[in-house]
Coordinates of C-alpha atoms in Angstrom, one line a residue:
M1 CA 82.6 128.0 82.1
K2 CA 82.8 125.8 78.5
N3 CA 81.6 127.7 75.7
K4 CA 81.7 125.3 72.8
I5 CA 79.4 122.7 73.9
G6 CA 78.4 119.7 71.1
V7 CA 74.8 118.3 71.9
Y8 CA 73.6 115.1 70.1
V9 CA 70.2 113.7 70.3
C10 CA 69.9 110.1 69.4
H11 CA 66.5 108.4 67.8
C12 CA 67.5 104.8 69.6
G13 CA 66.2 103.6 66.3
G14 CA 62.4 104.6 67.4
N15 CA 62.8 104.0 71.3
I16 CA 62.9 107.5 71.3
S17 CA 61.8 109.3 68.3
D18 CA 58.3 107.7 68.2
V19 CA 57.4 109.5 71.5
V20 CA 60.1 112.4 71.4
D21 CA 60.2 114.9 69.0
V22 CA 63.8 114.8 68.7
N23 CA 64.5 117.4 66.0
K24 CA 62.4 119.7 68.7
V25 CA 64.8 118.7 71.3
R26 CA 67.5 119.2 69.1
E27 CA 66.2 123.0 68.2
E28 CA 66.0 123.8 71.6
A29 CA 69.5 122.8 72.3
E30 CA 71.0 124.7 69.8
K31 CA 69.2 127.8 71.3
I32 CA 70.8 127.1 74.9
D33 CA 74.1 129.7 75.7
G34 CA 77.8 127.9 75.0
V35 CA 76.1 125.2 72.4
A36 CA 78.2 125.3 69.3
I37 CA 76.5 122.5 67.3
A38 CA 73.4 120.3 67.7
K39 CA 72.7 117.0 66.0
H40 CA 70.3 114.1 65.9
T41 CA 71.3 110.7 64.6
I42 CA 69.7 107.4 64.7
F43 CA 71.8 105.7 66.8
A44 CA 74.5 107.6 68.5
C45 CA 76.1 104.6 69.6
A46 CA 76.7 103.2 66.1
D47 CA 80.5 103.6 64.7
S48 CA 79.5 106.0 61.9
S49 CA 77.9 108.5 64.9
Q50 CA 80.9 108.0 67.3
K51 CA 83.4 108.7 64.3
E52 CA 81.4 111.8 63.7
I53 CA 81.1 113.1 67.3
A54 CA 85.1 112.8 67.4
E55 CA 85.5 114.8 63.8
D56 CA 83.2 117.3 65.2
I57 CA 85.2 117.5 68.6
K58 CA 88.4 117.8 66.6
N59 CA 87.2 119.8 63.8
L60 CA 85.4 122.7 66.0
G61 CA 87.5 122.4 69.1
L62 CA 84.5 121.5 71.1
D63 CA 85.5 121.8 75.0
G64 CA 82.1 119.5 76.2
I65 CA 79.5 117.5 74.6
V66 CA 76.5 116.0 75.7
V67 CA 74.7 113.0 74.1
A68 CA 70.7 112.6 75.1
S69 CA 70.2 108.7 74.3
C70 CA 69.8 105.7 76.8
S71 CA 71.0 105.1 80.3
P72 CA 74.7 106.0 81.3
K73 CA 74.7 102.8 82.7
L74 CA 74.5 101.3 79.0
H75 CA 77.3 103.9 77.4
L76 CA 78.7 105.9 79.7
F77 CA 82.0 104.5 79.0
T78 CA 81.4 104.3 75.2
F79 CA 81.1 108.4 74.9
R80 CA 83.8 108.7 77.4
A81 CA 86.1 106.7 75.0
V82 CA 84.7 108.7 72.0
A83 CA 85.5 111.9 74.0
E84 CA 88.9 110.6 74.9
R85 CA 89.8 109.5 71.5
A86 CA 89.1 113.2 69.9
G87 CA 91.9 114.5 72.5
L88 CA 88.9 115.8 74.9
N89 CA 89.1 115.1 78.5
P90 CA 86.5 112.3 79.3
Y91 CA 85.2 113.9 82.2
N92 CA 84.2 117.2 80.1
Y93 CA 81.2 114.3 78.5
V94 CA 77.6 114.2 80.1
Q95 CA 74.8 112.0 79.2
A96 CA 71.5 112.8 79.3
N97 CA 68.9 109.7 79.7
I98 CA 65.9 110.6 77.7
R99 CA 64.8 107.0 77.0
E100 CA 64.2 105.3 80.3
Q101 CA 63.6 108.5 81.8
S102 CA 61.1 110.1 78.9
S103 CA 60.2 108.4 76.1
W104 CA 59.9 105.0 77.9
A105 CA 58.1 106.3 80.9
H106 CA 55.8 108.8 79.1
S107 CA 55.2 106.9 76.1
D108 CA 51.2 108.1 76.3
D109 CA 51.9 111.4 76.7
K110 CA 54.4 112.6 73.5
K111 CA 54.0 116.4 74.0
G112 CA 55.3 116.2 77.9
A113 CA 58.1 113.6 76.9
T114 CA 59.6 116.1 74.5
E115 CA 59.2 118.9 76.9
K116 CA 60.8 116.8 79.8
A117 CA 63.4 115.7 77.3
I118 CA 64.2 119.3 76.2
A119 CA 64.3 120.2 80.0
L120 CA 67.0 116.7 80.7
V121 CA 69.6 118.4 77.7
R122 CA 69.3 121.8 79.1
S123 CA 70.2 120.7 82.8
A124 CA 73.0 118.2 81.2
V125 CA 74.0 121.2 79.3
E126 CA 74.7 123.0 82.4
R127 CA 76.2 120.9 84.5
V128 CA 79.0 120.0 81.3
S129 CA 79.4 123.6 80.9
H130 CA 80.7 124.1 84.8
S131 CA 82.7 120.2 84.3
V132 CA 86.2 120.3 84.9
A133 CA 88.6 118.2 83.3
M134 CA 90.2 115.2 85.8
E135 CA 92.5 112.3 85.4
P136 CA 92.2 109.2 87.2
V137 CA 93.7 108.1 90.4
S138 CA 96.8 105.6 90.7
I139 CA 97.9 104.0 93.7
S140 CA 100.6 101.4 94.5
A141 CA 99.4 97.9 95.2
K142 CA 101.1 94.5 96.5
N143 CA 100.5 91.2 94.1
I144 CA 100.0 89.6 97.1
T145 CA 96.4 87.5 97.8
T146 CA 95.6 86.5 100.7
I147 CA 92.9 83.2 100.6
V148 CA 90.8 82.6 103.4
G149 CA 90.0 78.7 103.7
A150 CA 91.7 75.9 102.1
G151 CA 89.3 73.8 100.9
V152 CA 89.2 72.8 96.9
A153 CA 88.1 76.5 96.2
G154 CA 90.9 77.8 98.0
M155 CA 93.4 75.8 97.0
K156 CA 92.8 75.7 93.4
A157 CA 92.7 79.6 93.5
A158 CA 96.1 79.8 95.3
I159 CA 97.4 77.4 92.8
E160 CA 96.5 79.6 89.7
L161 CA 97.8 83.0 91.5
A162 CA 101.0 81.0 92.7
D163 CA 101.4 80.0 88.8
M164 CA 101.1 83.7 87.7
G165 CA 103.4 84.7 89.6
S166 CA 101.4 86.3 92.7
Q167 CA 102.2 85.5 96.1
V168 CA 99.5 83.6 98.1
Y169 CA 99.0 83.4 101.7
L170 CA 96.5 80.5 102.4
I171 CA 94.3 80.7 105.7
E172 CA 92.4 77.8 107.4
K173 CA 91.2 77.9 110.0
S174 CA 91.0 74.1 110.7
H175 CA 94.3 72.5 111.4
Y176 CA 93.6 70.5 108.1
V177 CA 92.8 71.7 104.5
G178 CA 90.2 70.1 102.2
G179 CA 87.1 71.4 103.5
R180 CA 83.8 69.3 102.9
T181 CA 85.3 67.6 99.9
S182 CA 87.5 65.6 102.4
Q183 CA 84.3 64.1 103.8
W184 CA 83.1 62.8 100.6
G185 CA 84.1 59.2 99.2
E186 CA 83.3 58.8 95.3
L187 CA 82.8 61.5 93.6
F188 CA 80.4 62.5 90.0
M189 CA 82.1 63.2 87.8
P190 CA 84.5 61.6 87.1
G191 CA 84.5 59.0 89.9
E192 CA 87.4 60.1 91.7
T193 CA 87.3 60.3 95.4
G194 CA 87.0 63.5 97.7
K195 CA 90.2 62.3 99.1
S196 CA 92.1 61.8 95.9
V197 CA 91.1 65.4 94.7
V198 CA 91.8 67.0 98.1
S199 CA 95.7 65.2 98.0
Y200 CA 96.3 66.2 94.5
L201 CA 95.7 70.0 95.4
Y202 CA 97.7 69.8 98.7
Q203 CA 100.4 68.3 97.1
E204 CA 100.2 70.8 94.4
V205 CA 100.3 73.8 97.2
K206 CA 103.2 72.4 98.9
K207 CA 105.3 72.2 95.4
R208 CA 105.0 76.0 95.0
Q209 CA 107.1 78.4 96.9
N210 CA 105.3 81.5 96.8
I211 CA 102.0 79.8 98.6
N212 CA 102.4 80.0 102.6
L213 CA 99.9 78.0 103.6
F214 CA 98.5 78.6 107.9
T215 CA 96.3 75.8 109.5
G216 CA 95.0 76.7 112.4
A217 CA 94.7 80.3 111.6
E218 CA 92.1 83.1 111.2
L219 CA 92.4 86.3 109.8
V220 CA 91.0 88.8 113.1
S221 CA 91.4 92.0 111.7
K222 CA 91.9 94.2 108.6
K223 CA 93.1 97.9 108.1
G224 CA 94.3 99.4 104.8
S225 CA 92.6 99.5 101.6
V226 CA 92.8 97.7 98.4
G227 CA 96.2 97.1 97.3
N228 CA 97.3 97.5 100.4
F229 CA 95.6 95.9 103.2
E230 CA 97.4 94.9 106.8
I231 CA 95.9 92.0 108.0
E232 CA 96.3 90.3 111.9
V233 CA 96.4 86.6 111.8
K234 CA 95.4 84.4 115.0
I235 CA 97.4 80.9 115.1
T236 CA 96.0 78.4 117.3
P237 CA 98.8 75.8 118.2
R238 CA 98.4 72.2 116.8
G239 CA 99.9 70.9 119.6
I240 CA 102.3 68.7 118.5
K241 CA 105.8 69.7 117.8
K242 CA 107.0 70.7 114.7
D243 CA 109.3 68.0 113.2
A244 CA 108.5 66.0 115.8
G245 CA 108.6 61.7 115.3
T246 CA 105.3 60.4 115.8
S247 CA 106.1 57.6 118.3
G248 CA 103.8 57.0 120.8
L249 CA 100.9 59.2 119.2
E250 CA 98.5 56.2 118.5
K251 CA 98.9 55.2 122.4
A252 CA 98.7 58.8 123.4
I253 CA 95.4 59.3 121.5
Q254 CA 94.2 56.2 123.1
V255 CA 94.8 57.2 126.7
C256 CA 93.2 60.7 126.0
P257 CA 90.3 60.5 128.8
V258 CA 87.9 63.1 126.5
E259 CA 85.6 61.5 123.9
V260 CA 83.5 63.6 121.9
S261 CA 81.1 63.6 118.9
D262 CA 83.6 63.4 116.3
E263 CA 82.0 66.7 113.4
F264 CA 84.3 64.8 110.6
N265 CA 81.8 61.5 110.4
F266 CA 78.8 64.0 111.1
G267 CA 78.5 62.6 114.5
I268 CA 77.9 59.0 113.9
T269 CA 81.4 58.2 115.7
R270 CA 83.3 59.4 118.7
R271 CA 87.0 60.9 119.0
K272 CA 89.5 62.1 121.3
A273 CA 90.0 65.4 122.3
L274 CA 93.7 64.7 120.9
M275 CA 92.7 63.8 117.0
N276 CA 94.2 61.9 114.5
F277 CA 93.6 63.1 111.2
H278 CA 91.1 61.2 108.6
P279 CA 91.5 59.9 105.1
G280 CA 91.7 63.1 103.0
Q281 CA 92.7 65.5 105.7
F282 CA 96.0 66.9 105.0
P283 CA 98.5 67.4 106.5
E284 CA 98.7 63.9 108.1
I285 CA 99.6 64.8 111.3
A286 CA 97.3 64.7 114.6
S287 CA 96.4 67.8 116.4
I288 CA 95.1 68.6 119.5
D289 CA 91.5 69.8 119.7
A290 CA 91.6 73.0 122.0
A291 CA 88.0 74.0 122.6
N292 CA 87.6 70.1 124.3
C293 CA 91.2 69.5 126.1
T294 CA 91.1 69.4 129.9
Q295 CA 95.3 69.9 129.6
C296 CA 95.5 66.9 132.1
G297 CA 98.7 66.1 130.5
K298 CA 98.5 62.3 130.1
C299 CA 99.0 62.3 126.1
A300 CA 102.4 64.2 126.8
E301 CA 103.5 61.6 129.2
I302 CA 103.1 58.9 126.3
S303 CA 104.4 60.6 123.5
E304 CA 107.4 63.4 123.5
A305 CA 105.5 64.8 120.1
V306 CA 102.8 66.2 122.2
D307 CA 103.5 70.1 123.6
L308 CA 100.6 71.3 125.6
N309 CA 102.6 74.6 126.3
L310 CA 102.8 75.9 122.9
A311 CA 101.5 79.2 122.9
E312 CA 99.0 81.1 120.2
E313 CA 100.6 83.5 117.8
R314 CA 100.1 86.6 116.3
I315 CA 100.9 87.6 112.9
T316 CA 100.8 90.6 110.7
L317 CA 100.9 90.1 106.7
Q318 CA 100.7 92.7 104.2
T319 CA 98.4 92.0 101.2
G320 CA 97.1 93.6 98.2
S321 CA 93.7 91.6 98.2
V322 CA 91.9 89.1 100.4
M323 CA 89.8 86.1 98.5
I324 CA 86.7 84.5 101.1
T325 CA 86.2 80.9 100.3
T326 CA 84.7 79.5 103.5
G327 CA 82.4 77.5 102.3
F328 CA 79.4 76.3 104.0
D329 CA 77.5 73.8 106.9
P330 CA 75.3 71.2 105.9
Y331 CA 71.7 71.8 107.3
E332 CA 71.0 70.4 110.4
P333 CA 67.5 69.3 110.8
E334 CA 65.4 70.1 114.0
K335 CA 64.6 68.0 116.6
S336 CA 61.8 65.9 115.3
E337 CA 61.9 67.5 111.8
F338 CA 60.9 64.2 110.0
G339 CA 61.5 61.8 112.9
Y340 CA 65.0 63.2 113.2
G341 CA 67.1 62.7 116.6
D342 CA 63.9 60.7 117.3
Y343 CA 64.2 57.3 115.3
D344 CA 67.9 56.0 115.1
N345 CA 67.1 55.0 111.5
V346 CA 66.4 58.7 110.6
I347 CA 69.9 60.2 109.2
T348 CA 71.1 62.7 106.9
L349 CA 72.8 62.3 103.3
P350 CA 76.1 63.6 104.9
Q351 CA 75.7 60.6 107.8
L352 CA 74.9 58.1 104.9
E353 CA 78.1 58.9 103.0
R354 CA 79.7 58.7 106.0
H355 CA 78.7 55.2 106.8
L356 CA 78.8 54.4 102.9
E357 CA 83.0 55.0 103.5
L358 CA 83.2 53.3 106.8
N359 CA 80.9 50.4 106.3
G360 CA 82.6 47.2 104.4
K361 CA 80.7 45.5 101.6
D362 CA 77.3 45.6 103.9
L363 CA 75.4 48.9 104.9
V364 CA 74.9 48.0 108.6
I365 CA 73.5 50.9 110.8
N366 CA 73.1 51.1 114.2
G367 CA 73.8 47.2 114.1
K368 CA 70.9 46.8 111.6
R369 CA 71.5 45.5 107.9
I370 CA 69.7 48.0 105.7
R371 CA 67.5 46.3 102.6
S372 CA 65.3 49.4 102.0
M373 CA 65.4 52.9 102.4
A374 CA 63.7 55.9 101.5
Y375 CA 65.1 59.8 100.8
I376 CA 63.4 62.6 101.7
Y377 CA 64.0 65.1 99.8
C378 CA 64.2 69.2 100.4
V379 CA 64.7 68.9 104.1
G380 CA 66.1 72.9 105.0
S381 CA 66.0 73.8 101.4
R382 CA 63.0 75.3 99.4
Q383 CA 61.2 75.9 102.5
P384 CA 57.6 77.2 102.4
E385 CA 58.0 78.1 106.1
G386 CA 61.6 79.1 106.9
E387 CA 64.3 81.0 106.1
N388 CA 65.6 78.7 103.3
K389 CA 63.6 79.5 100.4
Y390 CA 66.3 78.4 98.0
C391 CA 67.2 75.5 96.3
S392 CA 70.5 74.1 97.4
R393 CA 71.1 72.4 93.5
Y394 CA 73.7 69.7 94.5
C395 CA 71.4 67.4 96.8
C396 CA 68.9 65.7 94.2
T397 CA 72.4 65.0 92.4
S398 CA 73.9 64.1 95.3
A399 CA 71.1 61.6 96.6
V400 CA 70.6 60.0 93.4
H401 CA 74.4 59.4 93.3
S402 CA 74.0 57.8 96.5
A403 CA 71.9 55.7 95.8
I404 CA 73.4 54.1 92.8
K405 CA 76.3 53.6 95.3
V406 CA 74.1 52.1 97.9
R407 CA 73.1 49.4 95.0
E408 CA 76.3 48.7 94.0
K409 CA 77.0 47.6 97.5
V410 CA 73.9 45.9 98.5
P411 CA 72.2 45.1 95.1
G412 CA 68.7 44.0 96.3
M413 CA 68.3 47.1 97.9
T414 CA 64.7 48.8 97.7
V415 CA 65.0 52.4 97.0
Y416 CA 62.3 55.1 97.5
H417 CA 62.8 58.8 96.3
I418 CA 60.2 60.7 97.8
N419 CA 60.8 64.2 95.9
R420 CA 59.3 67.8 95.3
G421 CA 60.8 67.0 91.6
I422 CA 64.2 65.9 90.7
R423 CA 66.9 68.5 89.6
T424 CA 70.0 66.6 88.3
Y425 CA 70.7 68.9 86.1
G426 CA 73.4 69.0 82.9
K427 CA 75.5 65.9 82.8
Q428 CA 74.6 64.8 85.5
E429 CA 70.8 63.8 84.3
I430 CA 72.9 60.2 83.3
L431 CA 72.2 59.3 87.0
Y432 CA 68.9 59.5 87.2
E433 CA 68.4 57.6 84.3
Q434 CA 70.8 54.8 85.8
S435 CA 68.8 55.3 89.2
S436 CA 65.5 54.6 87.0
K437 CA 66.9 52.0 85.0
N438 CA 68.1 50.1 88.5
G439 CA 64.6 50.4 90.0
D440 CA 64.4 53.0 92.0
I441 CA 61.1 54.6 92.9
Y442 CA 60.0 58.0 92.7
I443 CA 57.5 59.5 94.4
Q444 CA 56.5 63.0 94.5
F445 CA 54.9 65.9 97.1
N446 CA 53.8 69.0 96.9
E447 CA 55.0 71.5 99.4
D448 CA 51.3 71.9 100.9
M449 CA 51.5 68.1 101.7
F450 CA 55.1 67.1 103.4
P451 CA 55.7 63.3 104.1
E452 CA 55.2 62.5 107.6
V453 CA 57.4 60.1 109.6
S454 CA 56.4 58.0 112.4
R455 CA 57.0 55.0 114.5
N456 CA 54.3 51.7 114.3
G457 CA 56.1 49.3 116.8
K458 CA 59.3 48.7 116.2
H459 CA 59.1 50.1 112.6
T460 CA 59.4 53.7 111.2
V461 CA 56.5 54.6 108.8
V462 CA 56.9 57.1 106.2
K463 CA 53.2 58.6 105.2
V464 CA 53.6 60.5 101.9
N465 CA 50.6 61.8 99.2
D466 CA 52.0 61.0 95.9
I467 CA 50.8 63.5 93.4
L468 CA 52.2 61.0 90.2
T469 CA 49.4 58.6 91.1
A470 CA 46.8 61.5 91.7
G471 CA 47.0 62.3 95.4
K472 CA 47.2 58.4 96.8
E473 CA 48.1 58.5 100.2
L474 CA 51.3 56.0 100.3
E475 CA 52.6 54.3 103.6
I476 CA 56.4 53.2 103.9
E477 CA 58.2 51.1 106.0
P478 CA 61.7 51.5 105.2
D479 CA 64.7 50.3 107.1
L480 CA 66.2 53.5 106.9
V481 CA 65.2 57.2 106.4
V482 CA 67.9 59.4 104.6
L483 CA 67.2 63.3 104.6
V484 CA 68.5 65.0 101.5
T485 CA 69.7 68.0 103.1
G486 CA 70.6 71.5 101.7
M487 CA 73.5 73.9 102.4
V488 CA 73.2 76.9 104.4
P489 CA 75.8 79.7 105.3
R490 CA 78.2 79.1 108.1
K491 CA 77.4 79.7 111.3
D492 CA 80.9 81.3 112.4
N493 CA 80.3 84.3 110.2
A494 CA 83.4 86.1 112.2
I495 CA 85.3 87.0 108.8
G496 CA 82.2 88.4 107.4
E497 CA 81.6 90.6 110.0
S498 CA 85.3 91.6 110.3
L499 CA 85.4 92.4 106.8
K500 CA 81.8 94.1 106.5
I501 CA 81.2 91.6 103.7
P502 CA 77.1 92.2 102.5
R503 CA 75.0 89.2 102.6
G504 CA 71.8 88.5 100.8
R505 CA 68.5 87.4 101.7
D506 CA 69.6 83.8 101.8
K507 CA 72.4 84.7 104.3
F508 CA 75.3 83.8 101.9
Y509 CA 77.6 86.6 101.0
N510 CA 76.8 88.6 98.1
E511 CA 78.7 89.5 94.8
I512 CA 78.1 92.8 93.5
H513 CA 76.2 91.4 90.5
P514 CA 75.9 87.9 89.7
K515 CA 76.2 88.3 86.1
L516 CA 78.4 91.2 85.3
R517 CA 80.8 91.0 88.8
P518 CA 80.2 87.7 90.1
V519 CA 83.1 87.3 92.4
E520 CA 83.5 91.0 93.7
T521 CA 82.2 92.5 96.5
T522 CA 81.3 96.4 97.6
I523 CA 84.5 95.7 99.4
D524 CA 87.2 96.8 96.6
G525 CA 89.7 94.2 97.0
V526 CA 87.7 92.0 98.8
L527 CA 86.5 89.0 96.9
I528 CA 84.2 85.7 97.0
A529 CA 84.2 82.5 95.5
G530 CA 83.3 79.0 96.1
V531 CA 80.1 78.1 98.4
C532 CA 80.2 80.8 100.5
Q533 CA 78.3 82.9 98.0
G534 CA 75.8 80.2 97.9
P535 CA 75.1 76.6 96.7
K536 CA 77.6 74.7 94.6
N537 CA 79.4 71.4 93.4
I538 CA 82.5 70.9 93.6
T539 CA 83.1 71.7 90.0
E540 CA 81.3 75.1 90.0
S541 CA 82.9 76.1 93.3
V542 CA 86.4 75.4 91.5
K543 CA 85.3 77.3 88.3
S544 CA 84.3 80.3 90.5
S545 CA 87.7 80.2 92.5
L546 CA 89.2 80.5 88.9
A547 CA 87.2 83.8 88.1
A548 CA 88.1 85.3 91.4
A549 CA 91.7 84.1 90.8
A550 CA 91.9 86.0 87.3
K551 CA 90.1 88.8 88.7
T552 CA 92.3 89.3 91.9
Y553 CA 95.5 88.8 89.3
S554 CA 94.1 91.2 86.6
L555 CA 93.8 93.6 89.6
L556 CA 97.5 93.1 91.3
K557 CA 99.6 92.3 88.4
R558 CA 100.7 95.8 87.4
E559 CA 101.6 96.8 91.3
E560 CA 99.4 99.8 90.1
I561 CA 95.9 100.2 90.6
T562 CA 93.6 102.7 88.8
L563 CA 90.5 104.6 90.8
E564 CA 88.2 106.7 89.1
P565 CA 88.6 110.5 90.0
I566 CA 85.2 110.9 91.4
M567 CA 85.5 111.1 94.7
A568 CA 85.0 113.2 98.0
S569 CA 87.7 115.9 99.1
V570 CA 87.5 118.2 101.9
D571 CA 88.2 121.9 102.5
P572 CA 90.5 122.0 105.7
D573 CA 89.6 125.4 106.3
K574 CA 85.9 124.5 106.6
C575 CA 86.1 121.5 108.4
E576 CA 84.9 121.5 112.1
V577 CA 85.8 117.9 112.6
C578 CA 82.3 116.9 114.0
D579 CA 82.8 113.3 112.4
S580 CA 79.4 113.4 110.6
C581 CA 81.3 112.6 107.6
S582 CA 82.9 109.5 108.7
T583 CA 79.6 108.3 110.6
A584 CA 77.8 108.5 107.4
C585 CA 80.4 107.0 105.0
P586 CA 79.5 103.1 104.7
F587 CA 83.3 102.6 103.0
G588 CA 85.6 103.7 106.2
A589 CA 86.7 106.4 103.3
F590 CA 87.7 108.8 106.0
E591 CA 90.5 109.7 108.5
F592 CA 91.5 112.4 110.6
V593 CA 95.1 114.0 110.2
E594 CA 96.7 117.5 110.8
G595 CA 96.4 120.2 108.3
N596 CA 96.2 124.1 108.6
G597 CA 96.9 123.6 112.2
K598 CA 94.4 121.7 113.3
K599 CA 93.0 118.2 113.0
V600 CA 90.9 118.2 110.1
A601 CA 88.8 115.0 107.7
R602 CA 90.6 113.9 105.0
V603 CA 89.6 111.3 102.0
I604 CA 91.2 108.0 101.5
E605 CA 91.4 108.2 97.9
S606 CA 91.4 103.8 97.8
N607 CA 88.3 103.6 99.9
C608 CA 86.1 106.4 98.5
K609 CA 83.3 105.1 95.9
G610 CA 82.1 108.4 95.1
C611 CA 78.6 107.9 96.5
G612 CA 78.2 111.3 97.6
M613 CA 76.7 110.0 101.4
C614 CA 79.1 112.6 103.4
L615 CA 78.2 115.5 101.4
P616 CA 74.7 116.5 102.9
V617 CA 75.5 115.4 106.7
C618 CA 78.8 118.2 106.4
P619 CA 77.3 121.1 108.6
T620 CA 79.9 123.6 107.2
D621 CA 79.5 122.6 103.4
A622 CA 83.4 121.4 103.5
I623 CA 82.9 118.5 101.2
E624 CA 82.8 118.5 97.8
L625 CA 82.4 115.9 95.1
S626 CA 84.6 115.8 92.0
G627 CA 82.2 115.5 88.8
Y628 CA 79.1 116.4 90.9
T629 CA 80.4 120.1 92.6
N630 CA 77.7 121.7 93.7
A631 CA 78.1 124.6 90.3
E632 CA 77.4 121.4 88.6
I633 CA 74.8 120.2 90.6
E634 CA 73.1 123.9 91.0
G635 CA 73.2 124.5 87.5
M636 CA 71.4 121.6 86.4
I637 CA 68.6 122.6 89.2
D638 CA 68.3 126.1 87.9
A639 CA 68.1 124.7 84.4
L640 CA 65.0 122.1 85.3
M641 CA 63.2 124.9 87.1
E642 CA 63.1 127.0 84.0
S643 CA 60.8 124.0 82.2
E644 CA 57.3 124.8 82.4
Y645 CA 57.2 120.6 82.4

């Protein structure tokens, strides 16, 4: 029991003292057994007040302190640091929240707010009187990071981590790196192509010996915890012998009898099961699409480089952290959504981008020269009815940019932008200005009056009510309708399910806090970056990957991780191995080991978050939570029961 406790009651300017009688709180605190000194202060967090508290701790030999002020979320660590600087264990400090829980909550009841503040201070004093000194827990950690996804975000993060001295395993499910960026032509800004960006990053990855790149590879399972994960990786064979020449490969591709839709070109072309790479895809080696290959063997008869008998591999890797950069899928419109799938001149924006790359100087689609086109915006984004209520951010800029490129290819093109408000934000606004100067026509519709696409003989007709002309109904007969589709989470969520990464309402992976912890997940040591956590353009994806790389390195660089000591512990004598604790724990913090001649539950310290969900389900009260022991909590309850408030 502590018997030299200091209590400090904060005015918080007037946030507290305008409602709560802080002097009365101080006077009542002074009467509590074990309290050696009680003061009130205008701002407890001010430097002068911190210095005064530290001097009291030293001069009076205080063995515990209570600060009655704002939420611990704001200043818990501030006052822990004060205690530590003065030589007091920081876990012998308790903060009573008399601002959010008292003055703000009961601003119309000054007397009641004061009584409640007194009760909160009493309970805090009772808790700190039972507190025990604790020390942070340290565990060893491997300075190794596994990055899942070798798009621009994944490759950039790998390069940064490698340059800082970390070992990196870069795992890509496809046989080619580059992700979506490899599918884009000219980019904005600064005008280079997706291929050149991917090529640069791939060459940089290849230069670094501390990056191990695995293509055709999937993370299938994970064990362990932050600093010491053990992951299993499945590697699907490419079907081409290592170090084999490419002699006969082109002929082997030609004899392949299987033809399927080419996903790289968003279905506007077809490819064989023995695939050749596209410009922008690396490594520049052909591969076999195992899902569609019939194993007929005709390709192997033509080229010695083909080997249909290569076996799947399973490897185990030790890693300190895992970073997920798995990107997104473009929204695929439903059949008949704005005429998609009904009319051959209704395509998506990604398909238009591939047409622009594959066409020569003209724009010819399905054998027809295109001389007029209409973009319909927010297809799959900002849906009033549907799951995708978010804005995909990149689509307005991408559509306007593509319209400028179209005019460079076909100067006389007539372009309509049927939109719900153009969002070419920041530096990208210059594109909207250029498009307007080019003579593009902007038509705006409301979410309750979507455009309609129909057929009139050989012509595709777009009917829209334009709010910029007081709701006038317009009918357009463009040669081409382009649906400006947004971003959606990957259909394949196997990696998310394997790692138990939480997802938000938009189904993208969720960070702990969008501003304060923007690349961390609730799973320690598992970080997210790029579009897998929400719509971003390439620049924003790379920035988030750099943030994740910096956070990862700061975590692992010392090869030792310090953990908060507030965590559960099991009394093996009381444990009856009922498994209730491990069932209740959302973080996998329990394991069962031999102890005292029997099997008992044990807490894996690196996994425990100190949430306390295991405590109430234990039928034998075998689990204790340090910092919130039964003695501390029961003392707080007793103190509150004494209050008349």
